mmCIF file of C-alpha atoms in Angstrom:
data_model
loop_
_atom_site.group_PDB
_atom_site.id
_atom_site.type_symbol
_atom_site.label_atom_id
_atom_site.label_comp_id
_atom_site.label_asym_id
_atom_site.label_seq_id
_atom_site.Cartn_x
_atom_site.Cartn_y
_atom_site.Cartn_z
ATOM 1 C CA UNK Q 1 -14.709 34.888 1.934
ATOM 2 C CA UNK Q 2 -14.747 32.090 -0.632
ATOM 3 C CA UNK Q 3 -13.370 28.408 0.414
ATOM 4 C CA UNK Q 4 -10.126 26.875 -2.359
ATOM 5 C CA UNK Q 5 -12.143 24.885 -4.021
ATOM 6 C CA UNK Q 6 -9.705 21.316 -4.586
ATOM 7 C CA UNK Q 7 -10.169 18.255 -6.708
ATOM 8 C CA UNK Q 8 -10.127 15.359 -4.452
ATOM 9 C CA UNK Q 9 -8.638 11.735 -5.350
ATOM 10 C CA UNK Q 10 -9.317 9.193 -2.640
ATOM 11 C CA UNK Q 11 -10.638 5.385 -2.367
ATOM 12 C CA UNK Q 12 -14.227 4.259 -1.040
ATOM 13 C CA UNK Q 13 -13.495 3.451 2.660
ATOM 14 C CA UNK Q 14 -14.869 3.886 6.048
ATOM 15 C CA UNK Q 15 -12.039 6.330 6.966
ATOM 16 C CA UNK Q 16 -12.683 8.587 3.643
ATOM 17 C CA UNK Q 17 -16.345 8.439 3.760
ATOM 18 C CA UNK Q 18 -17.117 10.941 6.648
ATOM 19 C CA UNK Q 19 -15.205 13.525 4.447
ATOM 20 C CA UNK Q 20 -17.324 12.892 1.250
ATOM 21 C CA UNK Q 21 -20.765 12.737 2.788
ATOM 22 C CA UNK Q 22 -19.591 15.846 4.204
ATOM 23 C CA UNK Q 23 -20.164 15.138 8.000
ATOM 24 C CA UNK Q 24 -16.470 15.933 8.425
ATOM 25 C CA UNK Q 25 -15.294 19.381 6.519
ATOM 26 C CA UNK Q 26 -12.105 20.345 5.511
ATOM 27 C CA UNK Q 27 -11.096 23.992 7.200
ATOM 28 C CA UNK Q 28 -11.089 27.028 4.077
ATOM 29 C CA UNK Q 29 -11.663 23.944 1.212
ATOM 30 C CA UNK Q 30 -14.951 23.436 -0.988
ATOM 31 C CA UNK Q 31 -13.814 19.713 -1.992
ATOM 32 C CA UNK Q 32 -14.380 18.209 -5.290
ATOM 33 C CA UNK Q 33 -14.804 14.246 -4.235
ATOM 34 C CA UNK Q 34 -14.088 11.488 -6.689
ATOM 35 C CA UNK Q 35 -13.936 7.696 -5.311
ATOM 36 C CA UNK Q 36 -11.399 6.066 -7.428
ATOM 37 C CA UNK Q 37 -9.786 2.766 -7.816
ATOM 38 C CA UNK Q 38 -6.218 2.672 -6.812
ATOM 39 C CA UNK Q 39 -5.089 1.865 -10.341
ATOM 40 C CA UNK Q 40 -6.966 4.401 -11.946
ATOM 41 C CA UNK Q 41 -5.902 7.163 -9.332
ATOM 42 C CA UNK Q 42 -2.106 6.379 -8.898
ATOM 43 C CA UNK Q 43 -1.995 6.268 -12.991
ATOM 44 C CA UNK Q 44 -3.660 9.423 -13.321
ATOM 45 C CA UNK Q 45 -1.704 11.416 -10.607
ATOM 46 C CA UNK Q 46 1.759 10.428 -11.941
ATOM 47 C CA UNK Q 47 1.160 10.412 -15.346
ATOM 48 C CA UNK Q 48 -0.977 13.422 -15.871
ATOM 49 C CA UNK Q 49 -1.361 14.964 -12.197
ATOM 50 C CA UNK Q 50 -5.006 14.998 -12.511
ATOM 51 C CA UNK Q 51 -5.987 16.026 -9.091
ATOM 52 C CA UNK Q 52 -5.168 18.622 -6.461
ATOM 53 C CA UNK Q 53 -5.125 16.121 -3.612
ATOM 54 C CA UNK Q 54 -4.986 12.200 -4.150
ATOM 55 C CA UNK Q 55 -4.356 9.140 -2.588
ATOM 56 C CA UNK Q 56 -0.714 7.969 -3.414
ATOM 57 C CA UNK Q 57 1.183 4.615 -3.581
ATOM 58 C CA UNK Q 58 3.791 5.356 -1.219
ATOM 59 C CA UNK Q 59 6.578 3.575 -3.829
ATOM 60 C CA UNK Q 60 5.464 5.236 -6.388
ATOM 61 C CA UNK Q 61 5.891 8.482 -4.703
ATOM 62 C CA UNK Q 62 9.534 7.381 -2.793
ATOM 63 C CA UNK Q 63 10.716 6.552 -6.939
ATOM 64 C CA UNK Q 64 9.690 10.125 -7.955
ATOM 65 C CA UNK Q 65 10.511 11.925 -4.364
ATOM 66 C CA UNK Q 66 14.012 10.468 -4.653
ATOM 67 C CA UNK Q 67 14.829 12.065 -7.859
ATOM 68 C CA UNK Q 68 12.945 15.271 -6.928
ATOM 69 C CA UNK Q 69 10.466 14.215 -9.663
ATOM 70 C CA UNK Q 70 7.311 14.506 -7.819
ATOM 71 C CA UNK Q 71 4.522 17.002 -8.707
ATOM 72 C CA UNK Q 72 3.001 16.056 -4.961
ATOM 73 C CA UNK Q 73 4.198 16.200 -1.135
ATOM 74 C CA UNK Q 74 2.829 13.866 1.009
ATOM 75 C CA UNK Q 75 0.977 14.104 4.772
ATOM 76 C CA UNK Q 76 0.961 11.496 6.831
ATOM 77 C CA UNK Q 77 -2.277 10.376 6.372
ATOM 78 C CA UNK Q 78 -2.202 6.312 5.671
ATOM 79 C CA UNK Q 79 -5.677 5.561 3.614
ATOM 80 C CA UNK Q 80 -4.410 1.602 3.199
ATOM 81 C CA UNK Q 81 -2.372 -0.498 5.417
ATOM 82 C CA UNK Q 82 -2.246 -4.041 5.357
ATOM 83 C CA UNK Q 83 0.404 -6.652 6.416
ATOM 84 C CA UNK Q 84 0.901 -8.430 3.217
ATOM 85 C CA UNK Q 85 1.710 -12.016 3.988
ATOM 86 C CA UNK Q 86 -1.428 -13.106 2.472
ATOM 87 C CA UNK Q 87 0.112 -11.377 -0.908
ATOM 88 C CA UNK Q 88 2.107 -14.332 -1.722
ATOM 89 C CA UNK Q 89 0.626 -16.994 -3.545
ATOM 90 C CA UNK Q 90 2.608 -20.340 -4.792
ATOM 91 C CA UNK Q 91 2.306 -23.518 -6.174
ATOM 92 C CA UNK Q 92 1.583 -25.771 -3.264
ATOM 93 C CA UNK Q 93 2.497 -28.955 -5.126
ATOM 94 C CA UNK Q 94 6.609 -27.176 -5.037
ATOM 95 C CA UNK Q 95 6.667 -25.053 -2.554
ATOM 96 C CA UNK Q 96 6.341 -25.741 0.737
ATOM 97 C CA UNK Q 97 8.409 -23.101 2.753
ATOM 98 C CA UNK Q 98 9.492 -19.473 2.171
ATOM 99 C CA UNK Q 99 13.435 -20.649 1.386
ATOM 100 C CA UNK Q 100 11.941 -22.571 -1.416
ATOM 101 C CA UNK Q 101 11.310 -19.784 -3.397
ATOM 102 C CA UNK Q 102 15.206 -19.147 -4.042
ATOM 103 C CA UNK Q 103 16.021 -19.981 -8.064
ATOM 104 C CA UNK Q 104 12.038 -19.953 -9.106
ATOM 105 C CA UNK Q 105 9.878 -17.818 -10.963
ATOM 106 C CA UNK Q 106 7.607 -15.722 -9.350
ATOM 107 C CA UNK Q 107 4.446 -13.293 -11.544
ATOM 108 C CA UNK Q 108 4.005 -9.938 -10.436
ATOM 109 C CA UNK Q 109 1.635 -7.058 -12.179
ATOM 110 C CA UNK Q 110 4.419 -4.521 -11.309
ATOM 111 C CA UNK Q 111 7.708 -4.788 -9.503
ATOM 112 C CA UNK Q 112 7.703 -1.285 -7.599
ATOM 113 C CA UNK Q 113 4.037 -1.801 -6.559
ATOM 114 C CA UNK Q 114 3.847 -0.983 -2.234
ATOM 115 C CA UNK Q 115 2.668 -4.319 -1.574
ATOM 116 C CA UNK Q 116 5.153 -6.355 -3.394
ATOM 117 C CA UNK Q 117 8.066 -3.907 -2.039
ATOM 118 C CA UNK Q 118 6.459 -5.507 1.691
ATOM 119 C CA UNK Q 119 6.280 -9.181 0.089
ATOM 120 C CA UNK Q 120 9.709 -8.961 -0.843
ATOM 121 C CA UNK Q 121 10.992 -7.341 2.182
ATOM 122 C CA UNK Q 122 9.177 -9.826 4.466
ATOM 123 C CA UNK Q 123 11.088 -12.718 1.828
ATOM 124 C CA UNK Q 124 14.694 -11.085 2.578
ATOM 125 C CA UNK Q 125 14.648 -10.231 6.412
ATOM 126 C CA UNK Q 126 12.812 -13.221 7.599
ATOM 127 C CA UNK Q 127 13.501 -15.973 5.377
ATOM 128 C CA UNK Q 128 16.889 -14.862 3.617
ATOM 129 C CA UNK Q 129 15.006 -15.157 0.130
ATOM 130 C CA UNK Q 130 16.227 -11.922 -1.674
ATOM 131 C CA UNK Q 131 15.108 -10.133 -4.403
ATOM 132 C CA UNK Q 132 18.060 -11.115 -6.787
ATOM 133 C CA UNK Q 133 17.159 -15.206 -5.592
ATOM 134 C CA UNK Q 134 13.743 -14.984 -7.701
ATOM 135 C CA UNK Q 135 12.979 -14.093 -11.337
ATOM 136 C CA UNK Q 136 10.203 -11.769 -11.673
ATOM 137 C CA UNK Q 137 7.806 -12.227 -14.086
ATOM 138 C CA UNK Q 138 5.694 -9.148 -15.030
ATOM 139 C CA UNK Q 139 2.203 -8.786 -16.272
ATOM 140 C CA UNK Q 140 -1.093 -8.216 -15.937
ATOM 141 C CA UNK Q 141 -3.330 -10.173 -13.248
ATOM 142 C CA UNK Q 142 -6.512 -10.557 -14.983
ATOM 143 C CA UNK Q 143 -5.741 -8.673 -18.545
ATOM 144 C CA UNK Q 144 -2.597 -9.082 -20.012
ATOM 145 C CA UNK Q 145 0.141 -6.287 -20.828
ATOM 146 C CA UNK Q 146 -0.013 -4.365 -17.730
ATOM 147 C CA UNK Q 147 3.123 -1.987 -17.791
ATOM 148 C CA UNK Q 148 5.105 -0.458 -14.858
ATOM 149 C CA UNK Q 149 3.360 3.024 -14.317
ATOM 150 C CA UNK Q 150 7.184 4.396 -13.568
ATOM 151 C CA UNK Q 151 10.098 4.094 -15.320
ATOM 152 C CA UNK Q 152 12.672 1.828 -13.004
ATOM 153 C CA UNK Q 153 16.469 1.641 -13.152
ATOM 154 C CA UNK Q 154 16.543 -1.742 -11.100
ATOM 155 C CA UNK Q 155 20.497 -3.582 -10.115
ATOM 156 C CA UNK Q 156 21.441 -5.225 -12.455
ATOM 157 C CA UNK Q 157 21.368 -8.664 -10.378
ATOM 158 C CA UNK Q 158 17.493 -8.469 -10.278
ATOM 159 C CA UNK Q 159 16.038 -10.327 -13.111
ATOM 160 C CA UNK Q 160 12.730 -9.003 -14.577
ATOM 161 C CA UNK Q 161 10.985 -10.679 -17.737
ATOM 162 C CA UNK Q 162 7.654 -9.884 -19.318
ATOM 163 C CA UNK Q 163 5.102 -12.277 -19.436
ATOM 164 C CA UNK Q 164 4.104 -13.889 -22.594
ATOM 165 C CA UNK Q 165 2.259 -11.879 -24.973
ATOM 166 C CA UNK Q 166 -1.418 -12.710 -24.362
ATOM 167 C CA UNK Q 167 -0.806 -14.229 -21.043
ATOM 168 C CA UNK Q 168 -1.839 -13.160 -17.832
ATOM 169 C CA UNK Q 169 0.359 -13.905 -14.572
ATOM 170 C CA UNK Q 170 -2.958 -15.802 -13.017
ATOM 171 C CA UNK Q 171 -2.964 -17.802 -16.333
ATOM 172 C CA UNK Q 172 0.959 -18.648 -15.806
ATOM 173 C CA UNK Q 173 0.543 -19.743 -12.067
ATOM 174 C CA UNK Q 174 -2.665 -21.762 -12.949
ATOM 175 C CA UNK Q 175 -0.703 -23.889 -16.016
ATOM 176 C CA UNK Q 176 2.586 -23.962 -13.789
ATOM 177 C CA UNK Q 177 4.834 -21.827 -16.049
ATOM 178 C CA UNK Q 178 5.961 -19.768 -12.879
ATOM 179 C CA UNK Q 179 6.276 -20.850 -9.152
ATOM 180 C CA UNK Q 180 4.483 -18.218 -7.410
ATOM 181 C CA UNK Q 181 2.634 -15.148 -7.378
ATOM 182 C CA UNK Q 182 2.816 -11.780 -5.196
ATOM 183 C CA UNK Q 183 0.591 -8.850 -5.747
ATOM 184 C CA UNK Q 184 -2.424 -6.532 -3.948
ATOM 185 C CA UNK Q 185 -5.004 -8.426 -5.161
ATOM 186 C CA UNK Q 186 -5.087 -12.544 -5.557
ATOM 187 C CA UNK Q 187 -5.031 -14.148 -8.686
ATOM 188 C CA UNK Q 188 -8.011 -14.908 -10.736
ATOM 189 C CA UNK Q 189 -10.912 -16.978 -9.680
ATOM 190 C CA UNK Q 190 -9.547 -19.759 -12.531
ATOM 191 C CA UNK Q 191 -6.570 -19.936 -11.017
ATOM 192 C CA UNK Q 192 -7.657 -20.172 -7.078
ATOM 193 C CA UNK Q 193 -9.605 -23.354 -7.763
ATOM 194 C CA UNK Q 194 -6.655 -25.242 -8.660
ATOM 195 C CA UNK Q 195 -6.092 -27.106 -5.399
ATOM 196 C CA UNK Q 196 -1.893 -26.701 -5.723
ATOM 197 C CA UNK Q 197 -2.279 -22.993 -5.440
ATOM 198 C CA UNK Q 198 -2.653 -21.493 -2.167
ATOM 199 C CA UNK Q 199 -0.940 -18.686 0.164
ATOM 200 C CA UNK Q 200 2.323 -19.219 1.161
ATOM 201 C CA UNK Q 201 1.768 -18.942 4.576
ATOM 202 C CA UNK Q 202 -0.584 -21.821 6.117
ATOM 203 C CA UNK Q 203 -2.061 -19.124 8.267
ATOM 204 C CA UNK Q 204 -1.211 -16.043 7.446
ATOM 205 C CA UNK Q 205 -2.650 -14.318 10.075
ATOM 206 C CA UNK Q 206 -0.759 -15.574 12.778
ATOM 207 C CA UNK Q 207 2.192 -15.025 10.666
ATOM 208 C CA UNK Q 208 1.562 -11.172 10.425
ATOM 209 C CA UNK Q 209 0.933 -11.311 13.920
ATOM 210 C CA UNK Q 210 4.034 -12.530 15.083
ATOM 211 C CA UNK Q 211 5.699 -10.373 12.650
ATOM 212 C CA UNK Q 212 4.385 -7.346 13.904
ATOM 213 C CA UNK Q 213 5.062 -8.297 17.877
ATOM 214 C CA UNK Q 214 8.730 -9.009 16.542
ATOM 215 C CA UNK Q 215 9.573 -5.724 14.481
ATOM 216 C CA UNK Q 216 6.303 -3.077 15.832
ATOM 217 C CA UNK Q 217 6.026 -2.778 11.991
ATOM 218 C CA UNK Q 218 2.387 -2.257 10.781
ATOM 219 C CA UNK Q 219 2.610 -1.524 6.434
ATOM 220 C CA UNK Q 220 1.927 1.480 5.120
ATOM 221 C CA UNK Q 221 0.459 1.232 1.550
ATOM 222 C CA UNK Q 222 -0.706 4.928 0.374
ATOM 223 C CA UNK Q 223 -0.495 8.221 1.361
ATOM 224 C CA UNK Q 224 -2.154 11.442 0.739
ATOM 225 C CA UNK Q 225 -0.217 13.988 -1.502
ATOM 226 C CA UNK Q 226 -0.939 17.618 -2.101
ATOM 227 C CA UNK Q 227 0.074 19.265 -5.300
ATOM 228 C CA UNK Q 228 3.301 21.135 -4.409
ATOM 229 C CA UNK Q 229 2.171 24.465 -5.911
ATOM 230 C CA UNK Q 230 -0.935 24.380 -3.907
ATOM 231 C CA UNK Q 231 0.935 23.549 -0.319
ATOM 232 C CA UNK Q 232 3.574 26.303 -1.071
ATOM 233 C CA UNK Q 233 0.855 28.768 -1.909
ATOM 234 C CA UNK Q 234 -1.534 27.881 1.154
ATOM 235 C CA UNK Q 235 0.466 27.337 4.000
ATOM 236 C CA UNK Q 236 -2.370 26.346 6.477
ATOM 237 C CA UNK Q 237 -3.462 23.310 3.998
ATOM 238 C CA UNK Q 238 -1.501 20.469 4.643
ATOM 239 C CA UNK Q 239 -2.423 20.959 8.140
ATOM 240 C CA UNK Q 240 -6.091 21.393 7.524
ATOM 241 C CA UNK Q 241 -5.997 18.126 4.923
ATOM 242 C CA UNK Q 242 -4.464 15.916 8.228
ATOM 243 C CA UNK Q 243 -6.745 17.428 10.641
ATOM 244 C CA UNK Q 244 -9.770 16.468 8.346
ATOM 245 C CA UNK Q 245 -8.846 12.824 7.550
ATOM 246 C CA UNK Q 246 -8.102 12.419 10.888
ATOM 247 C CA UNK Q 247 -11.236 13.221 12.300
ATOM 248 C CA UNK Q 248 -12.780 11.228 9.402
ATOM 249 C CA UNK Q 249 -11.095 8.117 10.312
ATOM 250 C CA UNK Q 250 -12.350 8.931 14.294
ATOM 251 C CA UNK Q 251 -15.585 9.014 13.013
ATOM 252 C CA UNK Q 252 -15.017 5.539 11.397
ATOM 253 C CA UNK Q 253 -13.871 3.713 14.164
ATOM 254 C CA UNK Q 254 -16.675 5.134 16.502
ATOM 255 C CA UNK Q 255 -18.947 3.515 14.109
ATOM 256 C CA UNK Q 256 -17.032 0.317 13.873
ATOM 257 C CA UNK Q 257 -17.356 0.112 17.738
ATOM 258 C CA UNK Q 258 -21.068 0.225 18.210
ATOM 259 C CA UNK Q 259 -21.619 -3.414 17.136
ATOM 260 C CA UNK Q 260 -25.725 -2.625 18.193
ATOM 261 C CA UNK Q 261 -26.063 -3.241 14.544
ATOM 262 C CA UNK Q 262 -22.694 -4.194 12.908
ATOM 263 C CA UNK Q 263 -21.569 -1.382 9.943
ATOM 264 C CA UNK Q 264 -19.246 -4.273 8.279
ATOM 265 C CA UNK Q 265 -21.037 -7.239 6.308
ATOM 266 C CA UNK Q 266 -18.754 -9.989 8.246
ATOM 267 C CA UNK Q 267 -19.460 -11.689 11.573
ATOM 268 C CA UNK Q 268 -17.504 -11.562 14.368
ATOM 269 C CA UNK Q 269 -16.642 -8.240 14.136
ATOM 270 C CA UNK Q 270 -16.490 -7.363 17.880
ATOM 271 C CA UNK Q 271 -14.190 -10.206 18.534
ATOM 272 C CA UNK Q 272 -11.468 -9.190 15.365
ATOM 273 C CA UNK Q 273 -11.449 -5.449 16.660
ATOM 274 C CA UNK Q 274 -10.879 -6.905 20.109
ATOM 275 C CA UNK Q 275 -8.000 -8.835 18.930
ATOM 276 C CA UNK Q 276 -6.584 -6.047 17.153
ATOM 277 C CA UNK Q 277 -6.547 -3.394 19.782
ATOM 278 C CA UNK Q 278 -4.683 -6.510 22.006
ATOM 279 C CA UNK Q 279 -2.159 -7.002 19.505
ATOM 280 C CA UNK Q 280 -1.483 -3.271 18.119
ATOM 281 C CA UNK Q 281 -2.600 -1.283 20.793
ATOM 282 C CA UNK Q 282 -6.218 0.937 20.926
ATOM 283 C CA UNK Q 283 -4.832 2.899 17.861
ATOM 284 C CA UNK Q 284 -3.960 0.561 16.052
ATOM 285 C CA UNK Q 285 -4.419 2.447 12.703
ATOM 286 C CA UNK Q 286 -2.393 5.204 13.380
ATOM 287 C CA UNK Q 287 -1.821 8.527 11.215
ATOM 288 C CA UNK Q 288 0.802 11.071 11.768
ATOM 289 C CA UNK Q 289 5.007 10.023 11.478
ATOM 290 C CA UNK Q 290 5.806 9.632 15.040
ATOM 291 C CA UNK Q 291 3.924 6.276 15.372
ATOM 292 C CA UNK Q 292 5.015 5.078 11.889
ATOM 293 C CA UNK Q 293 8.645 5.734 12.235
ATOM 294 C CA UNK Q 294 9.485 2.572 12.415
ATOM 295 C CA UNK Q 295 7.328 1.640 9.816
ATOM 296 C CA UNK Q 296 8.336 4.194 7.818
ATOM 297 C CA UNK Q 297 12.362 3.191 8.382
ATOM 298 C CA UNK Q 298 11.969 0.060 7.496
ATOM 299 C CA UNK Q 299 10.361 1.200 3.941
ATOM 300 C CA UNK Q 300 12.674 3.194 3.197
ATOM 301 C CA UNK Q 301 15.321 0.908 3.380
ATOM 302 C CA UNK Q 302 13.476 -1.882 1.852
ATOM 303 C CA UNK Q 303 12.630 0.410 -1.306
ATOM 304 C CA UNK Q 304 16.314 1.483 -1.790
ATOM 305 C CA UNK Q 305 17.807 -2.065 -1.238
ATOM 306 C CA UNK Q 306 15.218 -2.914 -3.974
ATOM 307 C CA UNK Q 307 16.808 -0.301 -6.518
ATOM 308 C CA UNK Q 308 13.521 1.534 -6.703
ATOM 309 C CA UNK Q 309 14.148 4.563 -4.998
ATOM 310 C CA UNK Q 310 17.426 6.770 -6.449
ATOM 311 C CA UNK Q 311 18.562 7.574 -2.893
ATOM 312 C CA UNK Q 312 18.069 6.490 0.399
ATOM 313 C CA UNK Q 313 15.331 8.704 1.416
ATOM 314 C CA UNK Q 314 15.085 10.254 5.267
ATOM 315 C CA UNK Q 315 11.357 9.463 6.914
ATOM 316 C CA UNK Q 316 12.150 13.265 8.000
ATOM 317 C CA UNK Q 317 11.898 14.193 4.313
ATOM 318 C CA UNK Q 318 8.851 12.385 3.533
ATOM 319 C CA UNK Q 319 6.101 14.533 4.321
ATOM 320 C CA UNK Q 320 5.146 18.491 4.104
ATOM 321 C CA UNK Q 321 7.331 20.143 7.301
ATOM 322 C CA UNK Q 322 4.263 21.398 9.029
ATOM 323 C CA UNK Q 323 2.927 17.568 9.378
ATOM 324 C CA UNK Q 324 5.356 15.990 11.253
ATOM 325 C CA UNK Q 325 3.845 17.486 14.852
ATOM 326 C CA UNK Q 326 0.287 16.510 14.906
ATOM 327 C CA UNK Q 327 -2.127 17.788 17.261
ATOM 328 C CA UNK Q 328 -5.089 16.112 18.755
ATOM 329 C CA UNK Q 329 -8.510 16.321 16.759
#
C-alpha cells in the first residue's frame, strides 16, 4: 500500500533534523522536506498555501484562526520557543528602564510578528508600558519596505507609522530617529556598534529567568499546521505528524546530552543544559497543550488585547481535536 506522499515546510534545527535525514519516519507519509527560512515559509503558507504541512507563526495563524480564515490547523508541536527579553533593543543614551519607553518611538519589521506580540506583552504586565504608550514604527530590518504579511484591523488607540521610504528601522535606531527597537532578529551590524544601543535588559537572561519562575510561562513562537483538507480526509495524520516530531526532538536532546564530543559549536554546553533542566524542569522544551496551557493562555490574551486576533480565541480550539491527549513516544 502506497504512503501520502506530503510537502513538508519546516526550519533547519536539531529537533527537525532527525525527521529529514530520515532516522525518524512519519507513520503512512513519504515526506517531501524543504528547510526554509521563517520569512520565506510563513509568507508562502498564508499567502499562497504552498505546502501540505509547515511550520507556522503562531500570530499569524491566531489572526486567520480567529476569523475562520485559515487554510491550516495546528498540532501542538512548538519548532521555536524563546523568551524574548533580549528582543528589545533601545537607545541606551535615553532609556534606561522599561517605564521609559512610555511616549517614544519604537521600529518594528511587523506589528503582529510572535515575538513582538511577547515583547509587548512582557512591556504591559511587568512594567505597565502598553501597547497604546509607544508609537510603532514599521519597516524593514535590513531592507527597507517590509509589509505586514496579514491584513490587521488594530484599536484605534495604537499608533502605527511606516518608516521612511528608503529607510530601514536599524538605520532609524542607529541615527536616533526612533527610541527603540523590538523584533526576532537584532538590528544590523551598523547599528550594534553604536555604543548607545544595547538590550533593554542589562542581563537579559536573568530577567527571563525570573520571569519564567514568576508566571511558569516559557514562549511559544511557531507551530506546525496541517492543511485542513488533508487532516479531515486522513484522520490518523495529525496524530502521526505529533508522534514523529516528537520523537525527532527526543532524538535531539539525546544528542545534546552526550557532551563526549559536544553537537553545538558553543562552550559550556553541559553547564547551560544543566541550568536549564534546574530552572524549567528535565523537559523543559515541552510539546503537546497540557504543559503549554499556561503558555498558551497567556497568548491568547496578549494577542486579543493587542487587536490582532478578531476574537478571544480558547487554547481548547487551537489545535486538531485528536492532539490535545498525547501519548508517550
Amino acid at each position: 500500500m502506497s504512503k501520502v506522499q506530503l510537502s513538508i515546510a519546516m526550519g533547519d534545527y536539531d529537533r527537525t533534523r532527525a525527521l529529514f535525514d530520515g532516522r525518524v519516519q512519519i507513520d503512512g507519509v513519504d515526506p517531501v522536506y524543504m528547510l526554509l527560512s521563517p520569512e520565506e515559509m510563513f509568507f508562502r503558507a498564508m499567502r499562497s498555501q504552498d505546502f501540505d504541512v509547515t511550520e507556522l507563526s503562531l500570530s499569524s495563524y491566531l489572526v486567520k484562526h480567529s476569523k475562520g480564515e485559515c487554510p491550516y490547523v495546528a498540532i501542538p508541536v512548538f519548532l521555536s520557543r524563546a523568551f524574548r527579553h533580549t528582543s528589545i533593543y533601545v537607545r541606551k543614551d535615553r532609556i534606561k528602564r522599561p517605564e521609559d519607553l512610555k511616549g517614544k518611538r519604537v521600529g518594528l519589521p511587523e506589528y503582529q510578528l510572535t515575538a513582538n506580540v511577547w515583547a509587548r506583552s512582557i512591556l504591559q504586565d511587568d512594567y505597565g508600558v502598553r501597547p497604546e504608550d509607544i508609537t510603532w514604527v514599521r519597516g524593514g530590518i535590513e531592507t527597507p519596505g517590509r509589509p505586514e504579511k496579514i491584513k490587521l484591523e488594530l484599536p484605534a488607540n495604537v499608533h502605527v507609522e511606516p518608516a521612511p521610504d528608503g529607510t530601514t528601522i536599524s538605520e532609524l535606531l542607529d541615527r536616533g530617529e526612533i527610541d527603540g527597537f523590538i523584533g526576532p532578529r537584532p538590528p544590523s551590524r551598523q547599528a550594534l556598534k553604536n555604543p548607545d544601543i544595547g538590550w533593554l535588559f542589562d542581563d537579559p537572561t536573568a530577567v527571563a529567568k525570573d520571569y519564567y519562575r514568576r508566571t511558569g510561562v516559557f514562549p511559544i513562537m511557531h507551530v506546525v499546521g496541517i492543511r485542513k483538507e488533508l487532516a479531515e480526509h486522513h484522520a490518523w495524520l495529525p496524530g502521526a505528524l505529533l508522534k514523529a516530531f516528537t520523537q525527532s526532538k527526543a532524538a535531539a536532546l539525546e544528542l545534546l546530552a552526550d557532551t563526549s564530543a559536544t553537537k553545538v559549536t558553543l562552550p559550556f554546553v553541559e553547564e547551560q543544559l544543566k541550568a536549564a533542566r534546574q530552572t524549567m524542569g528535565e523537559d523543559y522544551w515541552s510539546y503537546g497543550v497540557a504543559a503549554a496551557r499556561k503558555t498558551l493562555e497567556t497568548f491568547v490574551r496578549h494577542h486579543h488585547s493587542q487587536g490582532l486576533s478578531a476574537r478571544l480565541v480558547s487554547v481548547d480550539e487551537i489545535f486538531h481535536p485528536s492532539t490535545y491527549e498525547t501519548f508517550s513516544v
